[in-house]
Short mmCIF file of C-alpha atoms and ligand atoms in Angstrom, two decimals:
data_model
loop_
_atom_site.label_atom_id
_atom_site.label_comp_id
_atom_site.label_asym_id
_atom_site.label_seq_id
_atom_site.Cartn_x
_atom_site.Cartn_y
_atom_site.Cartn_z
CA MET A 1345 54.60 39.36 117.51
CA LEU A 1346 52.52 41.00 114.79
CA VAL A 1347 49.18 39.68 115.96
CA THR A 1348 47.35 40.46 112.72
CA GLN A 1349 49.79 38.16 110.87
CA GLN A 1350 49.12 35.09 113.05
CA PRO A 1351 45.91 33.43 111.77
CA VAL A 1352 45.60 31.16 114.82
CA LEU A 1353 44.82 34.20 116.97
CA ARG A 1354 41.57 34.56 115.01
CA LYS A 1355 40.47 31.28 116.64
CA PHE A 1356 39.84 32.80 120.07
CA TRP A 1357 36.98 34.72 121.61
CA TYR A 1358 37.68 38.36 122.43
CA ALA A 1359 35.60 40.77 124.49
CA VAL A 1360 35.12 43.81 122.27
CA MET A 1361 32.70 46.18 124.04
CA GLU A 1362 29.99 46.49 126.64
CA MET A 1363 26.72 44.99 125.48
CA SER A 1364 24.85 48.15 126.48
CA LYS A 1365 26.69 50.15 123.77
CA LEU A 1366 24.60 48.36 121.15
CA ASP A 1367 21.47 50.06 122.47
CA ALA A 1368 22.60 53.15 120.53
CA GLY A 1369 22.58 51.21 117.21
CA PRO A 1370 25.27 49.42 115.18
CA GLN A 1371 28.82 49.94 116.46
CA PRO A 1372 32.17 49.59 114.69
CA PHE A 1373 35.17 47.78 116.15
CA MET A 1374 38.51 46.73 114.74
CA LEU A 1375 39.60 43.24 115.82
CA LEU A 1376 42.98 41.90 114.71
CA GLY A 1377 43.02 44.50 111.97
CA GLU A 1378 39.57 43.58 110.67
CA ASN A 1379 36.76 46.12 110.59
CA ILE A 1380 33.65 44.61 112.09
CA VAL A 1381 30.17 45.90 112.81
CA LEU A 1382 28.20 44.79 115.85
CA TRP A 1383 24.49 45.08 116.34
CA LYS A 1384 21.73 43.86 118.61
CA LYS A 1385 19.10 41.49 117.25
CA SER A 1386 15.42 41.62 118.19
CA ASP A 1387 15.94 38.89 120.83
CA GLY A 1388 18.58 41.04 122.54
CA THR A 1389 21.56 38.93 121.46
CA PRO A 1390 24.47 40.45 119.52
CA ALA A 1391 25.56 39.83 115.92
CA ALA A 1392 28.82 40.63 114.12
CA ALA A 1393 29.78 41.02 110.48
CA ARG A 1394 32.42 42.59 108.31
CA ASP A 1395 31.89 46.34 108.37
CA ARG A 1396 31.69 46.70 104.61
CA CYS A 1397 28.62 46.68 102.42
CA CYS A 1398 29.03 44.47 99.36
CA HIS A 1399 27.31 47.05 97.16
CA ARG A 1400 29.58 50.08 97.21
CA THR A 1401 31.66 49.30 100.34
CA ALA A 1402 30.02 51.72 102.80
CA LYS A 1403 30.59 50.93 106.46
CA LEU A 1404 27.52 49.15 107.77
CA SER A 1405 28.17 50.67 111.18
CA LYS A 1406 26.91 53.92 109.60
CA GLY A 1407 23.58 52.22 108.96
CA TYR A 1408 20.81 51.00 111.25
CA VAL A 1409 19.12 47.87 112.55
CA GLU A 1410 15.78 46.56 111.36
CA GLY A 1411 14.53 43.53 113.28
CA ASP A 1412 17.45 41.09 113.25
CA ASN A 1413 19.04 42.67 110.20
CA ILE A 1414 21.64 45.33 109.55
CA VAL A 1415 20.77 47.93 106.93
CA CYS A 1416 23.34 49.88 104.94
CA GLY A 1417 22.94 53.63 105.37
CA TYR A 1418 23.99 54.34 101.77
CA HIS A 1419 21.29 52.70 99.60
CA GLY A 1420 19.42 50.57 102.11
CA TRP A 1421 20.62 47.07 101.27
CA GLN A 1422 19.70 44.80 104.13
CA TYR A 1423 21.62 41.78 105.46
CA ASP A 1424 20.53 39.03 107.81
CA CYS A 1425 22.72 37.45 110.51
CA SER A 1426 24.05 34.83 108.09
CA GLY A 1427 25.38 37.66 105.92
CA ALA A 1428 22.90 37.17 103.06
CA CYS A 1429 21.49 40.28 101.45
CA VAL A 1430 17.75 39.87 101.96
CA LYS A 1431 16.49 43.18 100.62
CA ILE A 1432 17.50 45.65 97.95
CA PRO A 1433 14.94 48.45 98.21
CA GLN A 1434 15.46 49.60 94.63
CA PHE A 1435 14.39 46.16 93.31
CA THR A 1436 10.77 45.41 92.62
CA ASN A 1437 10.60 41.96 91.03
CA GLU A 1438 14.30 41.38 90.41
CA LYS A 1439 16.03 38.53 92.19
CA ILE A 1440 18.75 39.39 94.70
CA PRO A 1441 22.05 38.07 93.28
CA PRO A 1442 23.30 35.10 95.37
CA GLY A 1443 26.73 36.71 95.60
CA ALA A 1444 25.26 39.68 97.44
CA ARG A 1445 26.45 38.87 100.94
CA ILE A 1446 28.88 39.86 103.65
CA ASP A 1447 31.10 37.81 105.98
CA THR A 1448 29.72 37.26 109.46
CA TYR A 1449 31.47 36.21 112.67
CA ARG A 1450 30.65 34.19 115.75
CA CYS A 1451 29.30 36.51 118.39
CA GLN A 1452 27.84 36.13 121.88
CA GLU A 1453 27.17 38.04 125.07
CA LYS A 1454 28.92 37.02 128.27
CA PHE A 1455 29.61 38.91 131.53
CA GLY A 1456 27.80 41.94 130.04
CA TYR A 1457 30.19 42.19 127.07
CA VAL A 1458 30.03 41.34 123.40
CA TRP A 1459 32.52 38.60 122.46
CA VAL A 1460 33.62 37.89 118.89
CA ALA A 1461 35.65 35.09 117.31
CA LEU A 1462 36.74 35.72 113.74
CA ASP A 1463 37.28 31.98 113.00
CA GLU A 1464 36.09 28.73 114.61
CA PRO A 1465 37.21 29.11 118.26
CA LEU A 1466 39.58 26.58 119.80
CA VAL A 1467 38.12 27.00 123.30
CA PRO A 1468 34.93 28.53 124.75
CA VAL A 1469 34.89 31.77 126.72
CA MET A 1470 35.91 30.80 130.24
CA ASP A 1471 33.45 30.55 133.11
CA THR A 1472 34.05 31.93 136.59
CA PRO A 1473 32.36 30.93 139.86
CA GLU A 1474 31.61 34.55 140.83
CA GLU A 1475 29.29 35.12 137.86
CA GLY A 1476 25.68 34.68 138.94
CA ASN A 1477 26.73 34.00 142.55
CA PRO A 1478 24.61 36.27 144.80
CA GLU A 1479 27.57 36.73 147.17
CA TYR A 1480 29.39 38.67 144.47
CA ARG A 1481 28.63 41.81 142.52
CA ARG A 1482 30.04 42.50 139.08
CA ILE A 1483 31.42 45.97 138.37
CA HIS A 1484 32.40 47.27 134.94
CA GLN A 1485 35.74 49.10 135.11
CA PHE A 1486 37.29 50.08 131.77
CA ASP A 1487 36.72 49.87 128.06
CA GLU A 1488 39.31 51.97 126.27
CA ALA A 1489 41.94 51.85 123.55
CA TRP A 1490 45.65 51.86 124.44
CA ASN A 1491 48.63 52.24 122.13
CA THR A 1492 50.43 49.07 123.14
CA GLY A 1493 50.64 45.40 122.21
CA ALA A 1494 48.35 42.76 123.72
CA LEU A 1495 51.26 40.63 124.93
CA ARG A 1496 52.83 43.69 126.57
CA LEU A 1497 49.79 44.16 128.78
CA MET A 1498 49.67 40.46 129.63
CA GLU A 1499 53.36 40.37 130.61
CA ASN A 1500 52.83 43.45 132.73
CA SER A 1501 49.90 41.82 134.51
CA PHE A 1502 52.26 39.15 135.88
CA ASP A 1503 55.32 41.31 136.50
CA THR A 1504 55.76 41.81 140.22
CA ALA A 1505 58.90 43.94 139.79
CA HIS A 1506 57.06 46.91 138.34
CA PHE A 1507 54.89 47.56 141.40
CA SER A 1508 57.55 49.49 143.35
CA PHE A 1509 58.25 51.78 140.42
CA VAL A 1510 55.17 52.16 138.24
CA HIS A 1511 52.79 52.06 141.21
CA LYS A 1512 54.82 54.02 143.74
CA GLY A 1513 52.03 56.62 143.72
CA THR A 1514 49.39 54.09 144.78
CA PHE A 1515 50.07 50.66 146.30
CA GLY A 1516 53.73 50.05 145.35
CA GLN A 1517 56.51 50.17 147.95
CA PHE A 1518 59.27 52.24 146.35
CA GLU A 1519 61.60 51.70 149.30
CA GLN A 1520 61.28 47.93 148.90
CA PRO A 1521 61.98 47.12 145.23
CA LYS A 1522 62.77 43.42 145.66
CA PRO A 1523 59.74 41.65 144.21
CA GLU A 1524 57.91 38.61 145.47
CA PHE A 1525 57.92 35.82 142.91
CA PHE A 1526 55.03 33.82 141.58
CA ASP A 1527 54.70 30.07 141.94
CA ILE A 1528 53.61 29.13 138.46
CA ARG A 1529 51.53 26.08 137.51
CA GLU A 1530 51.06 25.62 133.80
CA THR A 1531 47.57 24.55 132.74
CA ASP A 1532 45.72 23.75 129.53
CA TYR A 1533 44.47 27.38 129.31
CA GLY A 1534 47.85 28.97 130.14
CA PHE A 1535 48.99 29.12 133.76
CA GLU A 1536 48.08 30.09 137.29
CA ALA A 1537 50.58 32.15 139.25
CA GLU A 1538 50.32 32.52 143.00
CA THR A 1539 52.07 34.75 145.51
CA ILE A 1540 51.51 37.00 148.52
CA ILE A 1541 52.55 40.62 148.22
CA THR A 1542 52.78 43.40 150.79
CA ILE A 1543 51.26 46.64 149.54
CA ASN A 1544 50.93 50.20 150.72
CA ASN A 1545 47.43 50.91 151.95
CA PRO A 1546 46.82 54.68 151.83
CA PRO A 1547 43.51 56.03 153.20
CA GLN A 1548 41.93 56.06 149.72
CA SER A 1549 42.21 52.27 149.54
CA HIS A 1550 41.04 51.44 153.09
CA ARG A 1551 37.53 50.49 152.04
CA ILE A 1552 38.91 48.58 149.06
CA THR A 1553 41.26 46.44 151.14
CA GLY A 1554 38.98 46.36 154.19
CA SER A 1555 41.91 47.46 156.39
CA THR A 1556 43.04 50.74 157.94
CA GLU A 1557 46.61 49.53 158.51
CA PRO A 1558 49.30 51.49 156.57
CA THR A 1559 50.27 48.29 154.75
CA THR A 1560 48.40 45.08 154.03
CA LYS A 1561 48.84 41.89 152.05
CA ARG A 1562 47.37 40.68 148.82
CA HIS A 1563 47.14 36.98 148.09
CA PHE A 1564 47.33 36.68 144.30
CA LYS A 1565 45.97 33.81 142.25
CA ASN A 1566 46.61 35.22 138.86
CA GLN A 1567 45.57 33.21 135.81
CA TRP A 1568 46.73 33.79 132.28
CA HIS A 1569 44.33 32.55 129.63
CA LEU A 1570 45.76 32.18 126.14
CA PRO A 1571 46.19 34.41 124.34
CA PHE A 1572 45.41 37.78 125.95
CA MET A 1573 43.20 37.52 129.00
CA ARG A 1574 43.90 37.30 132.69
CA ARG A 1575 41.81 36.56 135.76
CA LEU A 1576 43.34 37.99 138.89
CA GLY A 1577 41.88 36.59 142.09
CA LEU A 1578 42.97 38.79 145.01
CA VAL A 1579 42.15 37.96 148.61
CA TYR A 1580 42.86 40.45 151.39
CA PRO A 1581 43.43 39.48 155.05
CA SER A 1582 40.11 41.27 155.73
CA GLY A 1583 38.35 38.44 153.87
CA ILE A 1584 37.48 40.61 150.87
CA HIS A 1585 37.69 38.87 147.51
CA HIS A 1586 38.54 41.14 144.63
CA THR A 1587 38.59 39.29 141.30
CA ILE A 1588 39.62 41.26 138.24
CA PHE A 1589 39.26 40.21 134.61
CA THR A 1590 41.44 42.05 132.14
CA CYS A 1591 41.17 41.54 128.39
CA ALA A 1592 43.87 42.92 126.11
CA THR A 1593 41.75 42.65 122.98
CA PRO A 1594 44.02 43.18 119.96
CA ILE A 1595 42.73 45.98 117.75
CA ASP A 1596 45.75 45.66 115.49
CA ASP A 1597 49.50 45.14 115.88
CA ARG A 1598 50.02 48.22 118.03
CA ARG A 1599 46.72 48.91 119.75
CA ILE A 1600 44.56 47.07 122.22
CA GLN A 1601 41.15 47.60 123.74
CA ILE A 1602 41.58 47.10 127.46
CA ILE A 1603 38.35 45.76 128.88
CA GLN A 1604 38.24 45.15 132.60
CA TRP A 1605 35.58 44.14 135.07
CA LEU A 1606 35.62 43.15 138.70
CA TYR A 1607 33.81 40.92 141.21
CA ARG A 1608 33.64 41.74 144.92
CA ASN A 1609 32.13 39.77 147.80
CA ASP A 1610 31.09 42.94 149.65
CA THR A 1611 28.29 45.45 149.14
CA GLU A 1612 27.92 48.85 147.55
CA GLU A 1613 27.47 50.29 151.08
CA GLN A 1614 30.76 48.75 152.24
CA CYS A 1615 32.71 49.95 149.21
CA PRO A 1616 30.98 51.94 146.45
CA ALA A 1617 31.74 50.94 142.86
CA ALA A 1618 32.62 54.58 142.12
CA LEU A 1619 35.36 54.44 144.76
CA LEU A 1620 36.73 51.14 143.42
CA ASN A 1621 36.81 52.53 139.90
CA GLU A 1622 38.34 55.83 140.93
CA TRP A 1623 41.20 53.95 142.62
CA ASP A 1624 41.70 51.45 139.81
CA VAL A 1625 41.60 54.19 137.16
CA LYS A 1626 44.50 55.77 139.05
CA VAL A 1627 46.42 52.47 139.29
CA VAL A 1628 45.80 51.51 135.66
CA ALA A 1629 46.70 55.00 134.41
CA GLU A 1630 50.15 54.36 135.94
CA ASP A 1631 50.46 51.20 133.82
CA LYS A 1632 49.17 52.97 130.71
CA VAL A 1633 51.87 55.64 130.74
CA ILE A 1634 54.65 53.07 130.82
CA LEU A 1635 53.03 50.48 128.53
CA GLU A 1636 52.42 53.05 125.82
CA SER A 1637 56.15 53.82 125.95
CA VAL A 1638 57.27 50.23 125.24
CA ASP A 1639 57.67 48.63 121.86
CA ALA A 1640 54.39 46.93 121.04
CA ASP A 1641 56.07 44.26 119.01
CA ALA A 1642 59.72 43.76 120.06
CA PRO A 1643 60.19 40.10 120.90
CA VAL A 1644 61.31 39.51 124.46
CA ASP A 1645 63.03 36.34 123.42
CA VAL A 1646 63.12 33.17 125.49
CA SER A 1647 66.75 32.93 124.50
CA ARG A 1648 67.48 36.17 126.34
CA LEU A 1649 68.31 34.15 129.40
CA ALA A 1650 69.66 37.21 131.14
CA GLU A 1651 66.04 37.93 131.90
CA GLU A 1652 65.96 34.83 134.05
CA HIS A 1653 68.05 36.70 136.61
CA MET A 1654 64.83 38.41 137.52
CA LYS A 1655 62.33 35.71 138.27
CA SER A 1656 59.64 38.30 137.90
CA ASP A 1657 60.13 37.99 134.12
CA ARG A 1658 59.36 34.27 134.17
CA PRO A 1659 55.60 34.61 133.56
CA GLY A 1660 56.28 36.68 130.42
CA ILE A 1661 58.83 34.13 129.25
CA ILE A 1662 56.37 31.27 129.74
CA MET A 1663 53.69 33.23 127.88
CA ARG A 1664 55.96 33.64 124.93
CA LYS A 1665 56.94 29.96 125.02
CA ARG A 1666 53.28 28.92 125.06
CA LEU A 1667 52.36 31.33 122.27
CA LEU A 1668 55.22 30.04 120.13
CA ALA A 1669 54.07 26.46 120.81
CA LEU A 1670 50.55 27.42 119.76
CA LEU A 1671 51.85 28.90 116.50
CA LYS A 1672 53.92 25.80 115.84
CA GLU A 1673 50.98 23.51 116.50
CA HIS A 1674 49.06 25.41 113.81
CA GLY A 1675 51.92 25.45 111.33
CA GLU A 1676 52.74 29.12 111.79
CA LYS A 1677 55.99 30.98 112.33
CA GLU A 1678 56.14 34.07 114.45
CA VAL A 1679 56.01 37.29 112.45
CA PHE A 1680 57.52 40.39 113.95
CA SER A 1681 58.69 43.69 112.59
CA GLN A 1682 62.05 44.17 114.19
CA ALA A 1683 64.87 42.49 116.02
CA ALA A 1684 64.99 42.42 119.79
FE1 LIG B 2562 25.61 49.80 100.86
FE2 LIG B 2562 25.01 50.87 98.54
S1 LIG B 2562 26.91 50.87 99.56
S2 LIG B 2562 23.72 49.85 99.89
FE1 LIG B 2563 50.62 47.52 137.05
#
C-alpha cells in the first residue's frame, strides 16, 4: 500500500516526535510525504503547519518562534497558528495581502509526544489506564527513522513466528520454532490479540522479567489500533506489567518514524530505565535489520491463502482486510507499486 496515495490515512493522529525536541526551536518532519514544521507556542502547546513559506518557499523550520508565531528565516514573514501571515517586516503602512497564508494542521501533545493529523481525524488519540497512574512510570524508548513500510512493522508486531529466528540472540527460542498463536478479537479500533509465550530469559533480562529462571512466560495482550499503532500489554509471572506503545508513523511510502514508549509498574531501583532501553534497543535492532530488508509496499494479499497455513500470519491478514475495508468505506482503492 502506497500510504501517501491513500487520503483516508491523513484522517488519523500520528505521533511525530518527542515534545521536548521543540525546546530547541522549530523542527521539520515529513508525514505521509508532506513537509511539516512543528513549534512550541508560548503556552507550551505545539503547533504544526506546512513547512513552506508562502513568500519565496523557504522552509519555515529554518526560522524561529516569536510568541505563538513562526517566523520565516529568509525575510522575516510571520505566521500565526491559523496560518495567516500577521507581519511582513518590510511593510510600513501596506496591508498584508489576504492570500498570504500557509496551511496548518491539527496538533496536540499526548504522552510526551507531539501528535499531528493532516485532515479531520476519524478517532481521537487513544487513552491508556497507565498514563497518570502513580503505580506506573513512563519511559521513552525510541524515536528514529527506519527504511520500511508502516504496515510491515505492524504485521511484525503481531507475528509470533519470527521470535525464534529474528530474536534468537535475545529472547527467542531457536530450538523451538513452532509459534504460539494469538486469540484475536476484532474491535472498533482494530483488534486485540492474546497469547502466552515462553521466552528465553538470559541474565541481562532478569531485572526486566523479574525472574532469574532460564526461561519465563509472557502473557501478551497485544492491541492493533488502525492504522499503524500497537499497544502491547505484557504481564510476567513475577507480576511485572510491561506495556509498550509502538507507533509506525509513516514518513512516506518507504520510511517510518518508529516511536516507542513503555509503562512499568516497578521502580527505577528495581529496574533502571537505562537497562530496559539497552535491552529493547538490542531486541528492536534485530527487527530493524530484517524489516529494512523486506519490500515496504508489496501487498501480502488476503487471497494468498497459503499464508493461512501459518496461523501466525493471521493478524497481518486481518490488518490488511480492515485497511481495505477502511479504504472502501471512504471510496478509495488500494494503490501499490508492484505485484505481490
Ligand atoms: Fe519566507 Fe521570504 S521566503 S519570508
Ligand atoms: Fe520482533
